[in-house]
Amino acid sequence: MTILKILEFPDPKLRITASPIDTFNDELQETIDDMFETMYAAPGIGLAATQVDIHKRLLVTDISAEKNQPYVMINPEVTKNEGNINSNEGCLSIPGYQDDVARYETISIKYLDRHGVSHEEELNGLLAICVQHEIDHLNGKLFIDYLSEAKRQKIRKLIQKQEKYSTNTESAG
Ligand code: NI
């Protein structure tokens, strides 16, 4: 397995709309395994293929503390949503920043698993929030898009500062 490089805001590739998957081959299984490894190593609770520069409708999540409840969702589609909840979110593509966004409390979702088998489930709580966040990635959308332009400017500056810092550290070390 390989740890994949995670794209960071404001990389324009994070804005690409992912295409549906129709082939369930070995390459797909390898991508899924690599995405889990990348997510667990980060560490994070969700990762969309878009974030690792693969523009296919695929996401992985695991919200358990023990890292033993892996979920793979291919071509996920929200069929119903209910209730509203305020969610404090972060994103592996926007390191060092968290903010509140409005999400649905409960969603019904239709998706294919890694073998192409169709499932339909109702999700709530953190898993529902996480899946909404990851589906947004597949549509080229980031959680900071729900915030004001002034806040996004601030985040851009914050990320530039971090990049400058890491470049300096590399040249120093
Ligand atoms: Ni994210």
PDB file of C-alpha atoms and ligand atoms in Angstrom:
ATOM      1  CA  MET A   1       0.000   0.000   0.000  1.00  0.00           C
ATOM      2  CA  THR A   2       1.036   3.557  -0.662  1.00  0.00           C
ATOM      3  CA  ILE A   3       0.421   6.806   1.129  1.00  0.00           C
ATOM      4  CA  LEU A   4      -0.915   9.198  -1.478  1.00  0.00           C
ATOM      5  CA  LYS A   5      -0.243  12.922  -1.671  1.00  0.00           C
ATOM      6  CA  ILE A   6      -3.182  15.000  -0.461  1.00  0.00           C
ATOM      7  CA  LEU A   7      -3.974  18.106  -2.527  1.00  0.00           C
ATOM      8  CA  GLU A   8      -4.236  21.312  -0.522  1.00  0.00           C
ATOM      9  CA  PHE A   9      -6.372  24.407  -0.952  1.00  0.00           C
ATOM     10  CA  PRO A  10      -6.196  26.502  -3.137  1.00  0.00           C
ATOM     11  CA  ASP A  11      -5.113  23.794  -5.628  1.00  0.00           C
ATOM     12  CA  PRO A  12      -7.521  24.117  -8.595  1.00  0.00           C
ATOM     13  CA  LYS A  13      -7.644  20.304  -8.940  1.00  0.00           C
ATOM     14  CA  LEU A  14      -9.799  20.273  -5.786  1.00  0.00           C
ATOM     15  CA  ARG A  15     -12.465  21.965  -7.942  1.00  0.00           C
ATOM     16  CA  ILE A  16     -12.810  19.147 -10.502  1.00  0.00           C
ATOM     17  CA  THR A  17     -16.153  17.304 -10.518  1.00  0.00           C
ATOM     18  CA  ALA A  18     -15.509  13.555 -10.184  1.00  0.00           C
ATOM     19  CA  SER A  19     -16.944  11.034 -12.678  1.00  0.00           C
ATOM     20  CA  PRO A  20     -18.940   7.895 -11.832  1.00  0.00           C
ATOM     21  CA  ILE A  21     -17.146   4.544 -11.494  1.00  0.00           C
ATOM     22  CA  ASP A  22     -18.308   1.607 -13.615  1.00  0.00           C
ATOM     23  CA  THR A  23     -15.302  -0.749 -13.455  1.00  0.00           C
ATOM     24  CA  PHE A  24     -14.599  -2.726 -10.274  1.00  0.00           C
ATOM     25  CA  ASN A  25     -11.124  -4.035 -11.093  1.00  0.00           C
ATOM     26  CA  ASP A  26      -7.879  -4.647  -9.178  1.00  0.00           C
ATOM     27  CA  GLU A  27      -6.744  -1.088  -9.779  1.00  0.00           C
ATOM     28  CA  LEU A  28      -9.839   0.199  -7.970  1.00  0.00           C
ATOM     29  CA  GLN A  29      -9.207  -2.153  -5.015  1.00  0.00           C
ATOM     30  CA  GLU A  30      -5.640  -0.852  -4.792  1.00  0.00           C
ATOM     31  CA  THR A  31      -6.811   2.769  -4.908  1.00  0.00           C
ATOM     32  CA  ILE A  32      -9.292   2.077  -2.081  1.00  0.00           C
ATOM     33  CA  ASP A  33      -6.589   0.440   0.080  1.00  0.00           C
ATOM     34  CA  ASP A  34      -4.198   3.331  -0.591  1.00  0.00           C
ATOM     35  CA  MET A  35      -6.894   5.838   0.333  1.00  0.00           C
ATOM     36  CA  PHE A  36      -7.526   4.082   3.672  1.00  0.00           C
ATOM     37  CA  GLU A  37      -3.826   4.022   4.415  1.00  0.00           C
ATOM     38  CA  THR A  38      -3.517   7.718   3.523  1.00  0.00           C
ATOM     39  CA  MET A  39      -6.555   8.646   5.646  1.00  0.00           C
ATOM     40  CA  TYR A  40      -5.429   6.670   8.720  1.00  0.00           C
ATOM     41  CA  ALA A  41      -1.877   8.038   8.455  1.00  0.00           C
ATOM     42  CA  ALA A  42      -2.980  11.686   8.145  1.00  0.00           C
ATOM     43  CA  PRO A  43      -4.862  11.040  10.544  1.00  0.00           C
ATOM     44  CA  GLY A  44      -8.394  11.742   9.331  1.00  0.00           C
ATOM     45  CA  ILE A  45     -11.915  10.296   9.460  1.00  0.00           C
ATOM     46  CA  GLY A  46     -12.775  10.719   5.793  1.00  0.00           C
ATOM     47  CA  LEU A  47     -11.118  11.088   2.411  1.00  0.00           C
ATOM     48  CA  ALA A  48     -12.547  11.676  -1.050  1.00  0.00           C
ATOM     49  CA  ALA A  49     -10.696  10.480  -4.166  1.00  0.00           C
ATOM     50  CA  THR A  50     -10.624  14.091  -5.418  1.00  0.00           C
ATOM     51  CA  GLN A  51      -8.268  14.952  -2.555  1.00  0.00           C
ATOM     52  CA  VAL A  52      -5.666  12.498  -3.828  1.00  0.00           C
ATOM     53  CA  ASP A  53      -6.046  13.735  -7.418  1.00  0.00           C
ATOM     54  CA  ILE A  54      -8.219  10.830  -8.562  1.00  0.00           C
ATOM     55  CA  HIS A  55     -11.354  12.305 -10.088  1.00  0.00           C
ATOM     56  CA  LYS A  56     -13.730   9.365  -9.574  1.00  0.00           C
ATOM     57  CA  ARG A  57     -16.796   9.206  -7.343  1.00  0.00           C
ATOM     58  CA  LEU A  58     -15.247   7.315  -4.456  1.00  0.00           C
ATOM     59  CA  LEU A  59     -14.924   8.120  -0.765  1.00  0.00           C
ATOM     60  CA  VAL A  60     -13.689   6.317   2.336  1.00  0.00           C
ATOM     61  CA  THR A  61     -14.512   7.023   5.977  1.00  0.00           C
ATOM     62  CA  ASP A  62     -13.922   5.563   9.410  1.00  0.00           C
ATOM     63  CA  ILE A  63     -15.240   7.542  12.360  1.00  0.00           C
ATOM     64  CA  SER A  64     -14.415   4.890  14.994  1.00  0.00           C
ATOM     65  CA  ALA A  65     -11.729   5.536  17.613  1.00  0.00           C
ATOM     66  CA  GLU A  66     -10.392   1.997  17.052  1.00  0.00           C
ATOM     67  CA  LYS A  67     -10.132   2.490  13.264  1.00  0.00           C
ATOM     68  CA  ASN A  68     -12.094  -0.686  12.655  1.00  0.00           C
ATOM     69  CA  GLN A  69     -15.241   0.563  10.903  1.00  0.00           C
ATOM     70  CA  PRO A  70     -14.061   1.279   7.370  1.00  0.00           C
ATOM     71  CA  TYR A  71     -16.714   2.402   4.909  1.00  0.00           C
ATOM     72  CA  VAL A  72     -16.258   2.608   1.147  1.00  0.00           C
ATOM     73  CA  MET A  73     -18.842   4.479  -0.877  1.00  0.00           C
ATOM     74  CA  ILE A  74     -18.788   4.509  -4.655  1.00  0.00           C
ATOM     75  CA  ASN A  75     -21.109   6.746  -6.708  1.00  0.00           C
ATOM     76  CA  PRO A  76     -22.818   7.918  -3.476  1.00  0.00           C
ATOM     77  CA  GLU A  77     -26.130   9.677  -3.842  1.00  0.00           C
ATOM     78  CA  VAL A  78     -28.144  11.370  -1.109  1.00  0.00           C
ATOM     79  CA  THR A  79     -31.794  10.406  -1.624  1.00  0.00           C
ATOM     80  CA  LYS A  80     -33.291  12.082   1.443  1.00  0.00           C
ATOM     81  CA  ASN A  81     -32.190  14.541   4.085  1.00  0.00           C
ATOM     82  CA  GLU A  82     -33.702  15.725   7.321  1.00  0.00           C
ATOM     83  CA  GLY A  83     -32.992  18.133  10.152  1.00  0.00           C
ATOM     84  CA  ASN A  84     -30.182  20.636  10.547  1.00  0.00           C
ATOM     85  CA  ILE A  85     -27.063  20.467  12.629  1.00  0.00           C
ATOM     86  CA  ASN A  86     -24.157  22.799  13.221  1.00  0.00           C
ATOM     87  CA  SER A  87     -20.906  20.993  12.527  1.00  0.00           C
ATOM     88  CA  ASN A  88     -17.394  22.104  13.457  1.00  0.00           C
ATOM     89  CA  GLU A  89     -15.262  20.795  10.591  1.00  0.00           C
ATOM     90  CA  GLY A  90     -11.732  20.562   9.435  1.00  0.00           C
ATOM     91  CA  CYS A  91     -10.317  19.109   6.217  1.00  0.00           C
ATOM     92  CA  LEU A  92      -7.088  17.304   5.307  1.00  0.00           C
ATOM     93  CA  SER A  93      -6.892  19.621   2.270  1.00  0.00           C
ATOM     94  CA  ILE A  94      -7.088  22.720   4.507  1.00  0.00           C
ATOM     95  CA  PRO A  95      -4.654  21.891   7.303  1.00  0.00           C
ATOM     96  CA  GLY A  96      -4.800  23.905  10.506  1.00  0.00           C
ATOM     97  CA  TYR A  97      -8.254  25.410  10.013  1.00  0.00           C
ATOM     98  CA  GLN A  98     -11.651  24.534  11.502  1.00  0.00           C
ATOM     99  CA  ASP A  99     -15.000  26.279  11.357  1.00  0.00           C
ATOM    100  CA  ASP A 100     -18.730  25.761  11.781  1.00  0.00           C
ATOM    101  CA  VAL A 101     -20.915  24.807   8.842  1.00  0.00           C
ATOM    102  CA  ALA A 102     -24.585  23.816   8.581  1.00  0.00           C
ATOM    103  CA  ARG A 103     -25.288  20.188   7.631  1.00  0.00           C
ATOM    104  CA  TYR A 104     -28.288  17.879   7.511  1.00  0.00           C
ATOM    105  CA  GLU A 105     -28.663  15.799  10.647  1.00  0.00           C
ATOM    106  CA  THR A 106     -29.866  12.632   8.909  1.00  0.00           C
ATOM    107  CA  ILE A 107     -29.359  11.514   5.325  1.00  0.00           C
ATOM    108  CA  SER A 108     -30.452   8.525   3.284  1.00  0.00           C
ATOM    109  CA  ILE A 109     -27.741   7.401   0.951  1.00  0.00           C
ATOM    110  CA  LYS A 110     -27.479   5.023  -1.983  1.00  0.00           C
ATOM    111  CA  TYR A 111     -24.016   3.789  -2.946  1.00  0.00           C
ATOM    112  CA  LEU A 112     -22.028   0.863  -4.298  1.00  0.00           C
ATOM    113  CA  ASP A 113     -19.469  -0.926  -2.151  1.00  0.00           C
ATOM    114  CA  ARG A 114     -15.982  -1.898  -3.355  1.00  0.00           C
ATOM    115  CA  HIS A 115     -17.394  -4.939  -5.158  1.00  0.00           C
ATOM    116  CA  GLY A 116     -20.116  -2.996  -6.945  1.00  0.00           C
ATOM    117  CA  VAL A 117     -22.940  -4.193  -4.673  1.00  0.00           C
ATOM    118  CA  SER A 118     -25.664  -1.599  -4.142  1.00  0.00           C
ATOM    119  CA  HIS A 119     -26.639  -0.443  -0.625  1.00  0.00           C
ATOM    120  CA  GLU A 120     -29.131   2.015   0.761  1.00  0.00           C
ATOM    121  CA  GLU A 121     -28.819   3.270   4.328  1.00  0.00           C
ATOM    122  CA  GLU A 122     -29.898   5.981   6.683  1.00  0.00           C
ATOM    123  CA  LEU A 123     -27.003   7.734   8.418  1.00  0.00           C
ATOM    124  CA  ASN A 124     -26.926  10.214  11.242  1.00  0.00           C
ATOM    125  CA  GLY A 125     -24.518  11.952  13.584  1.00  0.00           C
ATOM    126  CA  LEU A 126     -20.836  12.243  12.700  1.00  0.00           C
ATOM    127  CA  LEU A 127     -20.997   9.670   9.898  1.00  0.00           C
ATOM    128  CA  ALA A 128     -23.782  11.617   8.141  1.00  0.00           C
ATOM    129  CA  ILE A 129     -21.762  14.837   8.474  1.00  0.00           C
ATOM    130  CA  CYS A 130     -18.587  13.204   7.241  1.00  0.00           C
ATOM    131  CA  VAL A 131     -20.299  11.698   4.176  1.00  0.00           C
ATOM    132  CA  GLN A 132     -21.838  15.092   3.273  1.00  0.00           C
ATOM    133  CA  HIS A 133     -18.370  16.682   3.552  1.00  0.00           C
ATOM    134  CA  GLU A 134     -16.791  13.997   1.318  1.00  0.00           C
ATOM    135  CA  ILE A 135     -19.576  14.101  -1.302  1.00  0.00           C
ATOM    136  CA  ASP A 136     -18.980  17.859  -1.507  1.00  0.00           C
ATOM    137  CA  HIS A 137     -15.333  17.085  -2.392  1.00  0.00           C
ATOM    138  CA  LEU A 138     -16.523  14.840  -5.256  1.00  0.00           C
ATOM    139  CA  ASN A 139     -18.452  17.855  -6.540  1.00  0.00           C
ATOM    140  CA  GLY A 140     -15.420  20.142  -6.274  1.00  0.00           C
ATOM    141  CA  LYS A 141     -16.743  21.836  -3.168  1.00  0.00           C
ATOM    142  CA  LEU A 142     -14.904  22.593   0.100  1.00  0.00           C
ATOM    143  CA  PHE A 143     -16.418  23.281   3.533  1.00  0.00           C
ATOM    144  CA  ILE A 144     -14.931  26.780   3.483  1.00  0.00           C
ATOM    145  CA  ASP A 145     -17.167  27.567   0.480  1.00  0.00           C
ATOM    146  CA  TYR A 146     -19.986  27.880   3.033  1.00  0.00           C
ATOM    147  CA  LEU A 147     -18.073  30.648   4.843  1.00  0.00           C
ATOM    148  CA  SER A 148     -17.655  34.323   3.971  1.00  0.00           C
ATOM    149  CA  GLU A 149     -15.136  35.524   1.363  1.00  0.00           C
ATOM    150  CA  ALA A 150     -13.311  37.419   4.143  1.00  0.00           C
ATOM    151  CA  LYS A 151     -12.775  34.149   6.007  1.00  0.00           C
ATOM    152  CA  ARG A 152     -11.539  32.389   2.855  1.00  0.00           C
ATOM    153  CA  GLN A 153      -9.000  35.201   2.326  1.00  0.00           C
ATOM    154  CA  LYS A 154      -7.773  34.653   5.870  1.00  0.00           C
ATOM    155  CA  ILE A 155      -7.425  30.914   5.247  1.00  0.00           C
ATOM    156  CA  ARG A 156      -5.491  31.532   2.007  1.00  0.00           C
ATOM    157  CA  LYS A 157      -3.007  33.665   3.937  1.00  0.00           C
ATOM    158  CA  LEU A 158      -2.762  31.093   6.721  1.00  0.00           C
ATOM    159  CA  ILE A 159      -1.951  28.320   4.221  1.00  0.00           C
ATOM    160  CA  GLN A 160       0.620  30.474   2.397  1.00  0.00           C
ATOM    161  CA  LYS A 161       2.326  31.133   5.718  1.00  0.00           C
ATOM    162  CA  GLN A 162       2.405  27.399   6.488  1.00  0.00           C
ATOM    163  CA  GLU A 163       3.899  26.653   3.060  1.00  0.00           C
ATOM    164  CA  LYS A 164       6.575  29.289   3.524  1.00  0.00           C
ATOM    165  CA  TYR A 165       7.392  27.795   6.902  1.00  0.00           C
ATOM    166  CA  SER A 166       7.678  24.238   5.579  1.00  0.00           C
ATOM    167  CA  THR A 167       9.873  25.382   2.655  1.00  0.00           C
ATOM    168  CA  ASN A 168      12.182  27.166   5.087  1.00  0.00           C
ATOM    169  CA  THR A 169      12.356  24.109   7.308  1.00  0.00           C
ATOM    170  CA  GLU A 170      13.239  21.898   4.347  1.00  0.00           C
ATOM    171  CA  SER A 171      16.056  24.161   3.181  1.00  0.00           C
ATOM    172  CA  ALA A 172      17.311  24.449   6.777  1.00  0.00           C
ATOM    173  CA  GLY A 173      17.299  20.725   7.355  1.00  0.00           C
TER     174      GLY A 173
HETATM  175 NI    NI B   1     -12.201  17.454   3.438  1.00  0.00          NI
END
